[in-house]
Structure formats: structure tokens, C-alpha cells
Tab-separated table of C-alpha atoms in Angstrom:
chain	number	residue	atom	x	y	z
I	140	MET	CA	31.390	108.666	93.689
I	141	ALA	CA	34.985	109.932	92.708
I	142	ARG	CA	37.043	110.133	95.408
I	143	ILE	CA	39.544	113.060	96.541
I	144	PHE	CA	42.423	113.579	98.524
I	145	PRO	CA	45.019	116.319	99.751
I	146	PHE	CA	48.492	115.058	99.485
I	147	ALA	CA	51.962	116.897	100.941
I	148	ALA	CA	53.949	117.015	97.173
I	149	LEU	CA	57.358	117.208	96.284
I	150	ARG	CA	58.229	120.623	94.760
I	151	TYR	CA	61.339	122.059	93.006
I	152	ASP	CA	63.000	124.636	95.946
I	153	ARG	CA	62.936	127.509	93.895
I	154	ALA	CA	66.045	128.890	96.078
I	155	ARG	CA	67.626	126.248	93.983
I	156	VAL	CA	66.976	126.209	90.574
I	157	ARG	CA	64.952	128.667	87.949
I	158	LEU	CA	61.539	127.199	87.737
I	159	GLY	CA	60.767	127.812	83.728
I	160	ASP	CA	64.583	125.595	83.400
I	161	VAL	CA	62.729	122.479	85.082
I	162	VAL	CA	59.392	121.667	84.472
I	163	THR	CA	58.384	120.425	81.056
I	164	GLN	CA	55.670	119.326	78.760
I	165	PRO	CA	54.103	116.127	79.250
I	166	TYR	CA	56.367	113.466	78.565
I	167	ASP	CA	54.072	112.549	75.734
I	168	LYS	CA	54.505	116.167	73.801
I	169	ILE	CA	58.430	116.199	74.165
I	170	THR	CA	59.666	115.858	70.826
I	171	ALA	CA	63.714	115.222	70.202
I	172	GLU	CA	64.457	118.600	69.663
I	173	MET	CA	62.290	119.682	73.261
I	174	GLN	CA	64.469	117.076	74.870
I	175	GLU	CA	67.616	118.224	73.865
I	176	ARG	CA	66.322	122.138	74.840
I	177	TYR	CA	65.193	120.328	78.228
I	178	TYR	CA	68.249	119.011	78.766
I	179	SER	CA	70.696	121.851	78.038
I	180	ALA	CA	68.176	124.036	80.224
I	181	SER	CA	69.401	122.634	83.385
I	182	PRO	CA	70.747	119.302	84.912
I	183	HIS	CA	68.027	118.965	87.222
I	184	ASN	CA	65.590	119.597	84.356
I	185	LEU	CA	62.601	117.225	84.822
I	186	VAL	CA	63.023	115.534	81.164
I	187	ARG	CA	65.936	113.890	82.384
I	188	ILE	CA	63.435	111.538	84.689
I	189	ILE	CA	60.092	111.239	82.520
I	190	LEU	CA	61.942	111.293	79.320
I	191	GLY	CA	65.419	111.082	79.605
I	192	LYS	CA	68.239	109.987	76.982
I	193	ARG	CA	68.214	106.313	75.666
I	194	GLU	CA	71.895	105.659	76.080
I	195	PRO	CA	73.421	101.890	76.093
I	196	ASP	CA	73.040	100.268	78.761
I	197	ASP	CA	76.406	99.509	80.828
I	198	ASN	CA	76.077	97.438	83.798
I	199	GLY	CA	73.036	97.114	84.938
I	200	GLN	CA	71.753	101.024	83.856
I	201	ASN	CA	69.194	101.715	81.441
I	202	VAL	CA	67.034	104.660	81.129
I	203	TYR	CA	64.401	103.785	84.069
I	204	THR	CA	67.511	103.172	87.009
I	205	ARG	CA	69.590	106.434	85.380
I	206	ALA	CA	66.313	107.991	86.351
I	207	ALA	CA	65.439	106.710	89.446
I	208	ALA	CA	69.146	107.675	90.761
I	209	ALA	CA	68.040	111.347	89.679
I	210	PHE	CA	64.462	111.421	91.540
I	211	SER	CA	66.937	109.795	94.828
I	212	GLU	CA	69.863	112.763	94.504
I	213	TRP	CA	67.430	115.179	93.802
I	214	ARG	CA	65.359	114.730	96.838
I	215	LYS	CA	68.685	113.842	99.255
I	216	GLU	CA	70.505	117.380	97.580
I	217	GLY	CA	67.037	118.980	98.508
I	218	VAL	CA	66.264	120.482	94.990
I	219	LEU	CA	62.969	118.570	95.590
I	220	ILE	CA	61.211	119.079	99.012
I	221	GLN	CA	58.362	118.381	100.353
I	222	ASP	CA	55.375	120.234	101.514
I	223	ARG	CA	54.895	120.054	105.233
I	224	SER	CA	51.087	119.371	105.455
I	225	PRO	CA	48.540	117.723	102.734
I	226	LEU	CA	47.199	120.203	100.245
I	227	LEU	CA	45.095	120.645	97.231
I	228	TYR	CA	46.562	122.872	94.747
I	229	ALA	CA	44.838	125.603	92.774
I	230	TYR	CA	45.482	125.736	89.180
I	231	ALA	CA	45.848	128.932	86.550
I	232	GLN	CA	46.444	128.563	82.814
I	233	GLU	CA	46.302	131.941	81.196
I	234	PHE	CA	46.781	131.161	77.053
I	235	ALA	CA	45.542	132.790	74.085
I	236	VAL	CA	43.975	130.332	71.614
I	237	PRO	CA	46.494	129.089	68.939
I	238	GLY	CA	44.565	130.709	65.268
I	239	SER	CA	42.849	132.701	67.311
I	240	PRO	CA	46.201	135.353	69.327
I	241	GLU	CA	43.788	138.065	70.145
I	242	LYS	CA	41.381	135.777	72.377
I	243	ARG	CA	42.874	135.121	75.833
I	244	LEU	CA	41.333	132.379	77.944
I	245	GLN	CA	41.622	130.862	81.510
I	246	ARG	CA	41.578	127.721	82.462
I	247	LEU	CA	41.024	126.783	86.407
I	248	GLY	CA	41.553	123.926	88.511
I	249	PHE	CA	42.506	122.151	91.284
I	250	ILE	CA	45.031	119.399	91.619
I	251	ALA	CA	44.664	116.517	94.070
I	252	LEU	CA	44.977	113.104	94.265
I	253	GLY	CA	42.149	110.508	92.539
I	254	GLN	CA	40.871	107.488	93.808
I	255	LEU	CA	41.925	104.714	90.804
I	256	GLU	CA	38.620	103.302	89.577
I	257	PRO	CA	38.541	100.705	87.045
I	258	TYR	CA	36.457	101.960	84.002
I	259	ASP	CA	33.537	99.176	84.923
I	260	ALA	CA	32.884	101.005	88.373
I	261	GLY	CA	31.220	103.833	86.357
I	262	VAL	CA	33.444	106.624	88.144
I	263	VAL	CA	36.561	106.940	85.498
I	264	PHE	CA	35.391	107.411	81.919
I	265	ARG	CA	37.922	107.088	78.589
I	266	HIS	CA	37.418	108.283	75.548
I	267	GLU	CA	40.906	106.968	73.537
I	268	GLN	CA	42.140	103.516	73.161
I	269	THR	CA	45.652	102.682	74.602
I	270	HIS	CA	48.520	100.898	73.059
I	271	SER	CA	50.722	98.321	74.899
I	272	GLY	CA	54.248	100.533	74.509
I	273	PRO	CA	53.628	103.278	76.184
I	274	LYS	CA	52.158	101.522	78.895
I	275	THR	CA	54.838	98.984	79.363
I	276	ASP	CA	57.375	102.220	79.316
I	277	ARG	CA	55.476	104.277	81.861
I	278	LEU	CA	55.689	101.285	84.219
I	279	ASN	CA	58.748	100.587	84.196
I	280	LEU	CA	59.572	104.209	84.993
I	281	LEU	CA	56.826	103.844	87.996
I	282	ARG	CA	58.319	100.877	89.121
I	283	ALA	CA	61.847	102.511	89.431
I	284	THR	CA	61.176	105.794	90.360
I	285	GLY	CA	57.618	105.010	92.501
I	286	ALA	CA	56.166	108.024	91.894
I	287	HIS	CA	54.100	110.203	89.566
I	288	PHE	CA	55.731	113.168	88.114
I	289	GLY	CA	53.021	114.729	85.648
I	290	GLN	CA	49.051	114.745	86.596
I	291	ILE	CA	46.306	112.555	84.420
I	292	PHE	CA	44.570	115.494	83.266
I	293	MET	CA	40.257	114.958	84.637
I	294	LEU	CA	37.564	116.692	83.500
I	295	TYR	CA	34.417	116.458	85.865
I	296	ASN	CA	31.112	117.737	85.299
I	297	ASP	CA	29.740	120.602	87.588
I	298	PRO	CA	27.561	122.236	85.691
I	299	ALA	CA	27.183	125.128	88.418
I	300	GLY	CA	30.303	125.824	88.478
I	301	GLU	CA	30.559	125.899	92.378
I	302	ILE	CA	34.180	124.687	92.652
I	303	ASP	CA	35.139	127.360	89.704
I	304	SER	CA	33.817	130.324	91.566
I	305	ALA	CA	35.583	129.021	94.641
I	306	LEU	CA	38.913	128.812	92.862
I	307	ALA	CA	38.542	132.189	90.988
I	308	LYS	CA	38.487	133.329	94.336
I	309	VAL	CA	41.762	131.927	95.469
I	310	ALA	CA	43.325	132.972	92.055
I	311	ARG	CA	42.754	137.220	92.568
I	312	TYR	CA	45.853	136.204	95.409
I	313	PRO	CA	49.368	136.167	94.299
I	314	ALA	CA	50.390	132.995	93.487
I	315	ASP	CA	52.550	131.000	95.151
I	316	ILE	CA	54.545	129.855	92.220
I	317	GLU	CA	54.322	130.959	88.341
I	318	VAL	CA	56.088	130.182	85.405
I	319	ARG	CA	55.511	131.034	81.246
I	320	ASP	CA	56.528	128.089	79.149
I	321	GLU	CA	57.675	127.677	75.840
I	322	TYR	CA	54.222	128.359	73.704
I	323	GLU	CA	53.781	131.823	76.433
I	324	VAL	CA	51.319	130.260	78.511
I	325	ARG	CA	50.834	131.648	82.436
I	326	HIS	CA	50.675	128.655	85.156
I	327	ARG	CA	50.004	129.569	88.473
I	328	LEU	CA	49.894	127.391	91.223
I	329	TRP	CA	48.521	128.095	94.423
I	330	PRO	CA	48.725	125.885	97.860
I	331	ILE	CA	45.404	126.018	99.243
I	332	PRO	CA	44.687	123.820	102.853
I	333	GLY	CA	40.668	124.792	102.873
I	334	LEU	CA	38.533	123.896	100.097
I	335	VAL	CA	39.048	120.408	100.690
I	336	GLU	CA	35.376	119.508	102.255
I	337	LEU	CA	33.360	121.861	100.067
I	338	ILE	CA	35.687	120.079	96.445
I	339	ARG	CA	34.960	116.564	98.198
I	340	ARG	CA	31.488	117.596	98.658
I	341	HIS	CA	30.784	118.118	94.877
I	342	MET	CA	32.975	115.634	93.678
I	343	GLU	CA	30.821	112.722	95.500
I	344	SER	CA	28.357	112.184	92.593
I	345	ALA	CA	30.877	113.614	89.198
I	346	LYS	CA	31.372	111.233	86.743
I	347	LEU	CA	35.205	111.917	85.731
I	348	ILE	CA	36.324	111.918	81.726
I	349	ILE	CA	40.272	111.346	81.162
I	350	ALA	CA	40.946	114.218	78.765
I	351	ASP	CA	44.885	113.444	78.539
I	352	GLY	CA	46.806	110.693	80.276
I	353	HIS	CA	44.912	107.589	79.402
I	354	HIS	CA	47.798	105.508	79.518
I	355	ARG	CA	49.010	106.540	82.425
I	356	TYR	CA	45.844	106.172	84.106
I	357	GLU	CA	45.815	102.920	82.974
I	358	THR	CA	49.643	102.172	83.767
I	359	ALA	CA	48.738	103.811	87.652
I	360	LEU	CA	46.011	100.845	87.183
I	361	ASN	CA	48.537	97.708	86.086
I	362	TYR	CA	50.997	98.918	88.975
I	363	GLN	CA	48.081	99.015	92.009
I	364	ARG	CA	47.053	95.436	90.515
I	365	GLU	CA	50.610	94.427	90.815
I	366	ARG	CA	52.041	96.034	93.775
I	367	ARG	CA	48.599	94.460	95.530
I	368	GLU	CA	49.656	90.476	94.511
I	369	GLN	CA	52.871	91.195	95.560
I	370	ASP	CA	52.206	92.406	99.149
I	371	PRO	CA	49.985	90.012	100.971
I	372	ALA	CA	50.123	92.650	104.094
I	373	ALA	CA	49.035	94.969	101.797
I	374	PRO	CA	45.894	97.730	103.632
I	375	PRO	CA	42.507	97.615	102.643
I	376	PRO	CA	41.094	98.791	98.789
I	377	GLY	CA	41.412	102.338	98.300
I	378	GLU	CA	44.240	103.178	101.011
I	379	ALA	CA	47.674	102.475	100.683
I	380	ALA	CA	49.524	105.106	97.954
I	381	TYR	CA	49.570	103.670	94.821
I	382	ASP	CA	45.959	103.391	95.022
I	383	ARG	CA	45.740	107.231	94.372
I	384	VAL	CA	47.153	109.315	91.371
I	385	MET	CA	47.509	112.658	91.028
I	386	MET	CA	45.887	114.414	88.547
I	387	THR	CA	44.243	117.752	87.758
I	388	PHE	CA	40.827	118.606	87.835
I	389	ILE	CA	38.825	120.931	84.879
I	390	ASN	CA	34.931	121.461	84.980
I	391	MET	CA	34.183	120.454	81.663
I	392	TYR	CA	31.809	123.398	81.326
I	393	ALA	CA	34.073	125.731	82.040
I	394	GLU	CA	34.592	128.591	79.109
I	395	GLY	CA	38.688	127.599	79.383
I	396	LEU	CA	38.282	124.472	78.283
I	397	VAL	CA	40.094	124.049	75.184
I	398	ILE	CA	39.081	121.592	72.221
I	399	LEU	CA	41.733	121.796	69.213
I	400	PRO	CA	41.486	120.219	65.757
I	401	THR	CA	43.873	117.949	64.826
I	402	HIS	CA	44.375	118.158	61.058
I	403	ARG	CA	45.359	115.186	58.700
I	404	VAL	CA	47.942	115.594	55.845
I	405	ILE	CA	48.359	112.013	53.494
I	406	ALA	CA	51.288	111.731	51.740
I	407	GLY	CA	53.342	108.712	49.932
I	408	LEU	CA	50.212	107.293	47.582
I	409	GLU	CA	51.097	106.419	44.532
I	410	SER	CA	48.229	105.790	42.957
I	411	PHE	CA	46.281	109.068	43.939
I	412	SER	CA	44.443	110.463	41.389
I	413	GLU	CA	43.033	113.852	42.737
I	414	GLU	CA	40.547	113.830	39.864
I	415	GLN	CA	39.573	109.873	41.080
I	416	PHE	CA	39.253	111.522	44.107
I	417	LEU	CA	36.530	113.912	44.180
I	418	GLU	CA	34.509	111.745	42.167
I	419	SER	CA	34.402	108.815	44.532
I	420	ALA	CA	34.042	111.455	47.261
I	421	ARG	CA	30.952	112.545	45.449
I	422	VAL	CA	28.651	109.267	46.702
I	423	PHE	CA	29.184	110.081	50.752
I	424	PHE	CA	29.632	114.376	50.144
I	425	GLU	CA	28.424	117.181	48.493
I	426	VAL	CA	31.863	118.817	47.184
I	427	GLU	CA	32.062	122.188	46.632
I	428	PRO	CA	35.090	124.359	44.953
I	429	VAL	CA	36.387	127.013	47.237
I	430	GLN	CA	38.731	129.745	47.322
I	431	VAL	CA	40.710	129.977	50.475
I	432	GLY	CA	42.769	132.811	51.054
I	433	GLY	CA	45.078	130.781	54.343
I	434	ALA	CA	44.891	128.846	57.596
I	435	VAL	CA	42.327	131.461	59.619
I	436	GLN	CA	39.866	131.922	56.458
I	437	ALA	CA	40.087	127.895	56.166
I	438	THR	CA	39.326	127.953	59.636
I	439	VAL	CA	36.454	130.066	58.804
I	440	LEU	CA	35.315	128.379	56.528
I	441	LEU	CA	34.595	125.308	58.029
I	442	GLN	CA	33.180	126.646	61.750
I	443	SER	CA	30.482	128.317	59.304
I	444	ALA	CA	29.959	124.943	57.290
I	445	GLY	CA	30.135	122.650	60.648
I	446	GLU	CA	27.188	124.578	61.866
I	447	ARG	CA	24.962	122.176	59.990
I	448	GLY	CA	26.423	119.012	59.655
I	449	THR	CA	30.096	117.131	59.096
I	450	ALA	CA	31.945	119.273	57.006
I	451	LEU	CA	35.591	119.192	56.001
I	452	LEU	CA	38.143	121.197	53.541
I	453	ALA	CA	40.472	118.886	51.477
I	454	VAL	CA	42.991	120.797	50.366
I	455	SER	CA	44.709	119.388	46.960
I	456	HIS	CA	47.293	120.603	44.760
I	457	GLY	CA	44.694	121.173	42.283
I	458	GLY	CA	42.369	123.332	44.504
I	459	ASN	CA	40.602	123.599	48.260
I	460	PHE	CA	37.496	121.322	48.269
I	461	LEU	CA	34.412	121.729	50.267
I	462	LEU	CA	32.981	118.409	51.356
I	463	ARG	CA	29.333	118.610	53.072
I	464	ALA	CA	28.896	114.807	54.362
I	465	ARG	CA	24.917	113.296	52.591
I	466	PRO	CA	23.285	112.517	56.397
I	467	ALA	CA	21.465	109.742	53.976
I	468	GLU	CA	25.069	108.026	53.191
I	469	ILE	CA	26.621	108.196	56.478
I	470	GLU	CA	22.979	106.189	57.967
I	471	ARG	CA	23.043	104.292	55.496
I	472	THR	CA	27.261	103.576	54.732
I	473	LEU	CA	27.791	103.330	59.136
I	474	ALA	CA	24.958	101.994	60.396
I	475	GLN	CA	26.923	99.580	62.443
I	476	LEU	CA	27.502	102.595	64.456
I	477	SER	CA	26.183	104.309	67.369
I	478	PRO	CA	24.585	107.218	66.464
I	479	HIS	CA	27.686	109.152	68.623
I	480	GLN	CA	30.074	107.760	66.524
I	481	ARG	CA	28.342	109.010	62.939
I	482	GLY	CA	28.150	112.184	64.262
I	483	LEU	CA	31.775	112.250	64.861
I	484	ASP	CA	33.429	114.449	61.828
I	485	VAL	CA	36.703	112.396	62.815
I	486	VAL	CA	35.113	109.297	62.327
I	487	VAL	CA	33.283	110.680	58.680
I	488	LEU	CA	36.673	110.687	57.575
I	489	HIS	CA	38.505	107.998	58.681
I	490	LYS	CA	36.096	105.717	57.278
I	491	LEU	CA	34.793	106.871	54.483
I	492	GLY	CA	37.043	109.715	53.194
I	493	LEU	CA	40.559	107.893	53.969
I	494	GLU	CA	39.025	103.920	53.959
I	495	LEU	CA	36.581	104.031	51.276
I	496	VAL	CA	37.214	107.085	49.112
I	497	LEU	CA	41.490	106.283	49.041
I	498	GLY	CA	41.704	102.965	50.272
I	499	ILE	CA	43.921	103.289	53.330
I	500	SER	CA	43.041	100.068	55.489
I	501	GLU	CA	42.023	100.902	59.328
I	502	GLU	CA	45.704	99.298	59.892
I	503	ALA	CA	47.253	101.588	58.060
I	504	ILE	CA	45.842	104.121	59.800
I	505	ARG	CA	46.723	102.886	63.314
I	506	GLU	CA	49.760	102.735	62.111
I	507	GLN	CA	50.496	105.929	60.971
I	508	ARG	CA	51.515	104.801	57.517
I	509	TYR	CA	50.208	107.285	55.186
I	510	ILE	CA	48.882	110.036	57.794
I	511	SER	CA	49.900	112.400	60.077
I	512	TYR	CA	48.143	114.790	61.765
I	513	LEU	CA	48.989	118.379	62.687
I	514	ARG	CA	47.345	121.055	65.015
I	515	ASP	CA	48.533	124.078	62.598
I	516	ALA	CA	45.946	124.662	59.308
I	517	GLY	CA	48.984	126.213	57.837
I	518	GLU	CA	51.353	124.303	58.653
I	519	ALA	CA	49.275	120.694	57.096
I	520	MET	CA	48.480	123.567	53.425
I	521	ALA	CA	51.768	124.027	53.288
I	522	ARG	CA	52.834	120.396	53.658
I	523	VAL	CA	50.612	119.330	50.009
I	524	ARG	CA	52.257	122.212	48.859
I	525	ASN	CA	55.590	120.108	49.277
I	526	GLY	CA	54.876	117.284	47.822
I	527	ALA	CA	52.078	115.720	50.091
I	528	ASN	CA	48.778	113.998	48.664
I	529	ILE	CA	46.015	115.613	50.173
I	530	ALA	CA	45.622	117.384	53.521
I	531	PHE	CA	42.345	117.467	55.313
I	532	LEU	CA	40.923	120.097	57.645
I	533	MET	CA	38.339	119.640	61.164
I	534	ASN	CA	36.607	121.581	63.321
I	535	PRO	CA	37.316	120.203	66.957
I	536	VAL	CA	35.186	117.930	68.190
I	537	ARG	CA	32.684	119.133	70.756
I	538	ILE	CA	33.507	118.847	74.524
I	539	GLU	CA	29.392	117.459	74.338
I	540	GLN	CA	30.519	114.977	72.018
I	541	VAL	CA	33.615	113.966	73.965
I	542	ARG	CA	31.472	113.461	76.983
I	543	ASP	CA	28.385	111.752	74.903
I	544	ALA	CA	30.662	108.870	73.462
I	545	ALA	CA	32.930	108.913	77.285
I	546	PHE	CA	29.360	108.549	79.365
I	547	ALA	CA	28.115	105.888	76.487
I	548	GLY	CA	31.211	103.601	77.007
I	549	GLU	CA	32.817	104.445	73.776
I	550	VAL	CA	35.788	105.677	72.566
I	551	LEU	CA	37.213	107.890	69.529
I	552	PRO	CA	39.856	107.587	66.753
I	553	GLN	CA	42.931	108.244	67.582
I	554	LYS	CA	44.361	111.482	67.334
I	555	SER	CA	40.333	113.093	67.506
I	556	THR	CA	41.134	115.609	70.534
I	557	ASP	CA	43.591	118.389	71.320
I	558	PHE	CA	43.298	119.854	75.116
I	559	TYR	CA	45.143	123.155	75.105
I	560	PRO	CA	46.814	124.065	76.622
I	561	LYS	CA	48.761	121.260	78.313
I	562	LEU	CA	49.292	120.415	82.343
I	563	LEU	CA	52.910	121.331	83.043
I	564	SER	CA	54.851	118.321	84.397
I	565	GLY	CA	57.241	118.790	87.550
I	566	LEU	CA	54.798	121.225	88.830
I	567	THR	CA	54.010	118.990	91.659
I	568	ILE	CA	54.960	115.303	92.082
I	569	TYR	CA	53.655	113.008	93.777
I	570	ALA	CA	55.839	110.227	95.729
I	571	LEU	CA	54.542	106.775	96.780
I	572	GLU	CA	56.907	106.750	99.535
């Protein structure tokens, strides 16, 4: 059973700051250039807490102690103020789909506290592997600040869309806050004192999948375990503030749920030969030379080819080649993998195209030695023109594939999903104390 709770969020006082100057993209999507821009935007920009600049440690001060000091100061100054009563928050994002600017969608969800559940409880499911480095970093920040500043992006299953219908009625009214981000996504938020029981009732039987925020979710679990070990007088399990984490819940069946493809660019292979690549690839793929005028045409071609099975577009200096997987070879070569995994384009590319055909080891892929990941197909094609060995353009993973793999207890290869748009950090903050 998925348990959700209203909470009294800390929010920026819009009489003190302009919201667009202080909210950010999730910490792991902030580039060095974005960090500089956020720092320049406002002395109260959230980046100073969630991804502060690394400076030489001095007198025991470091990036985490400086984050905690800023958070404490902003609360004392009234830059951050707490809502008077526990609430849920309806959250709408309106956006143009990258690559299809004429297509505009709205994604509706709600922000609440969600009960932390270990994966083996069968309530919360993951679809990605995590790494120790980011979890150590987030745990240090959580210890220092005692707060969650961004929401875990959580998917729930509601095929009938009853929660969406209730949220859509809320979204007809003027929003309490509205802001546009650097990608021209319109974010709106409504505190909602009602709907708690309706949502709780529907969530009782829901299974949850983490879309974005795997590292932060597992960090919260580690922090929960740590606090319980330290506090012999802790409240009963599930009752402490650290037993819950801030989440945005989105219906996995909603029209506005968009997953973008993440294309692969290979560079730095000294022994790369296009002729040898094509010869080896023909063992696993039907290889068809194609004329592609640009990224849009490539996307359309891939979508059409993907309707009949795994299809990839290899972009090289000598031309463009549509690769259609040979089903019999997939079954034979990847027999040790589950049917869910064998049906994923990204698995076929990594296991066959990268590891067997190009000879890039799984370890090298994991460490990103020769591979880079790009959302924009045009940029991936440009990388080849500028000297990369080869690029592989891909169709996006479908939500059904994410769901089936997650519920089966499986994980996808890294950079398999790119849920768009991201949830803004700083719209609501959950302080544990």
C-alpha cells in the first residue's frame, strides 16, 4: 500500500524574491554553466544549497556546512516561510515536446509526502541502478540541512485517471504560483486542502515506480536507517519525519508523460573502421543505407522502423545506416537475458552493437570512456561531422517497457530514460525539523 501525507511546505516568499530567480532544475541536471547562471540570478537561488560551488575547506567549513548555513539564514530572514497547515499541492507543467515544437502537452500531478518503503516491500520499484558517489554526496547534504529540496518523481498506476480528473478541476483556477523555466516550461502550483481522502483511497492499491530520483530515494532510506540506529527513543516505524520523503506523483497512463530518447555518440576508438563495423553488424542487424536530411527526418524514419521491432540509426562519416535487429539472433545471443530486456532497443545496442560489434567493454560503457549521451539528435549527428567515430540514434523507451521491467524487479541500462520535463527544485521544501 502506498501511503501519502499532506505537509506544511516551506516556500519562497514571493514578496522577497522573484520565483524565476531562485528555483532550479534538479541538482544532477545542473551543468557548470547553469550553476554560474543560477548564482548570478539571486543570492537566494537554491543552487547555493543543493549544488554549491566547491571551495577550499576552511575552519571546518565545506559545501555542506555552507548549504546548512544558507538554509538556516533564509528561514530566519523569512525568505523561506512555512505554510500554516498540512496540504497537498497540485502541480501542472505545460511544455512543447523537444523535436516537435508544435506539439504542446500538460502534465498534471500532485506533491505530497510519501512513505519510504524498501524495494522488497513491493510498493516502490526502481528501474535504474544507482552509484555510491552521488548517494554519499546527497546523504552529506541531508545530514547537514535536515531537509529535502527537490521531489522524487514517482509514477503511479491509475488507468481510469480519476485522480487526474480531480486535479484537472483544480487546474482550471488561477494558480497560486506560476513560473517559466529556462526551457520555456510553464510550471504552476496550487495548494489543495481537499482531495486528501480521495487521493489516499486511490493510492492504497497503487504500485509506485521511481521515474527520476533513484539516488535521492535510496539516500532517504539510508538516512532513515541511520537515524533509527542513533535514536533509541524514535517514534514507531512510519511516524518519524525522516520516514517520509517529498514526492511528485504522476499517473503513468497520463498523456502528458513524455520519455525522450537518449542517443549515443562513440568517440576515441583508434581502431574504428566503418567497413568493419558494418560487416560485423550484419550478423545481428539488417543493414540498410538510408538518406537522411536532418534530425527531424531521422526521427520520423526511426519511429516508423521501430513499429516492427528494434531499430537504430547509425550515423557515420560514410553515410547513415538503418539497423533492424534480427529476432533470431537476438534470441540466441541474448538468451541469458529476460524477455523484457531483450525487447529493449537500448539493451540490444549496448550488448550487441557496442560490446560485441565495437568491442567496448561493459566496464568502459559504465565509466563512459568512449560514449557520451545526448538528448538532441541533431547535436549527435553534428558530433560525427566534427570527428566522433559514430552515433546511434534511438527511439525512446516506452512507459510499458519501463513498467514491466520495474515490476519484474529488473533495471534498465544507464541513461535509458529521459522523462521530460524535469520537476523544478525549490517549489516546495520539506524540512524534517
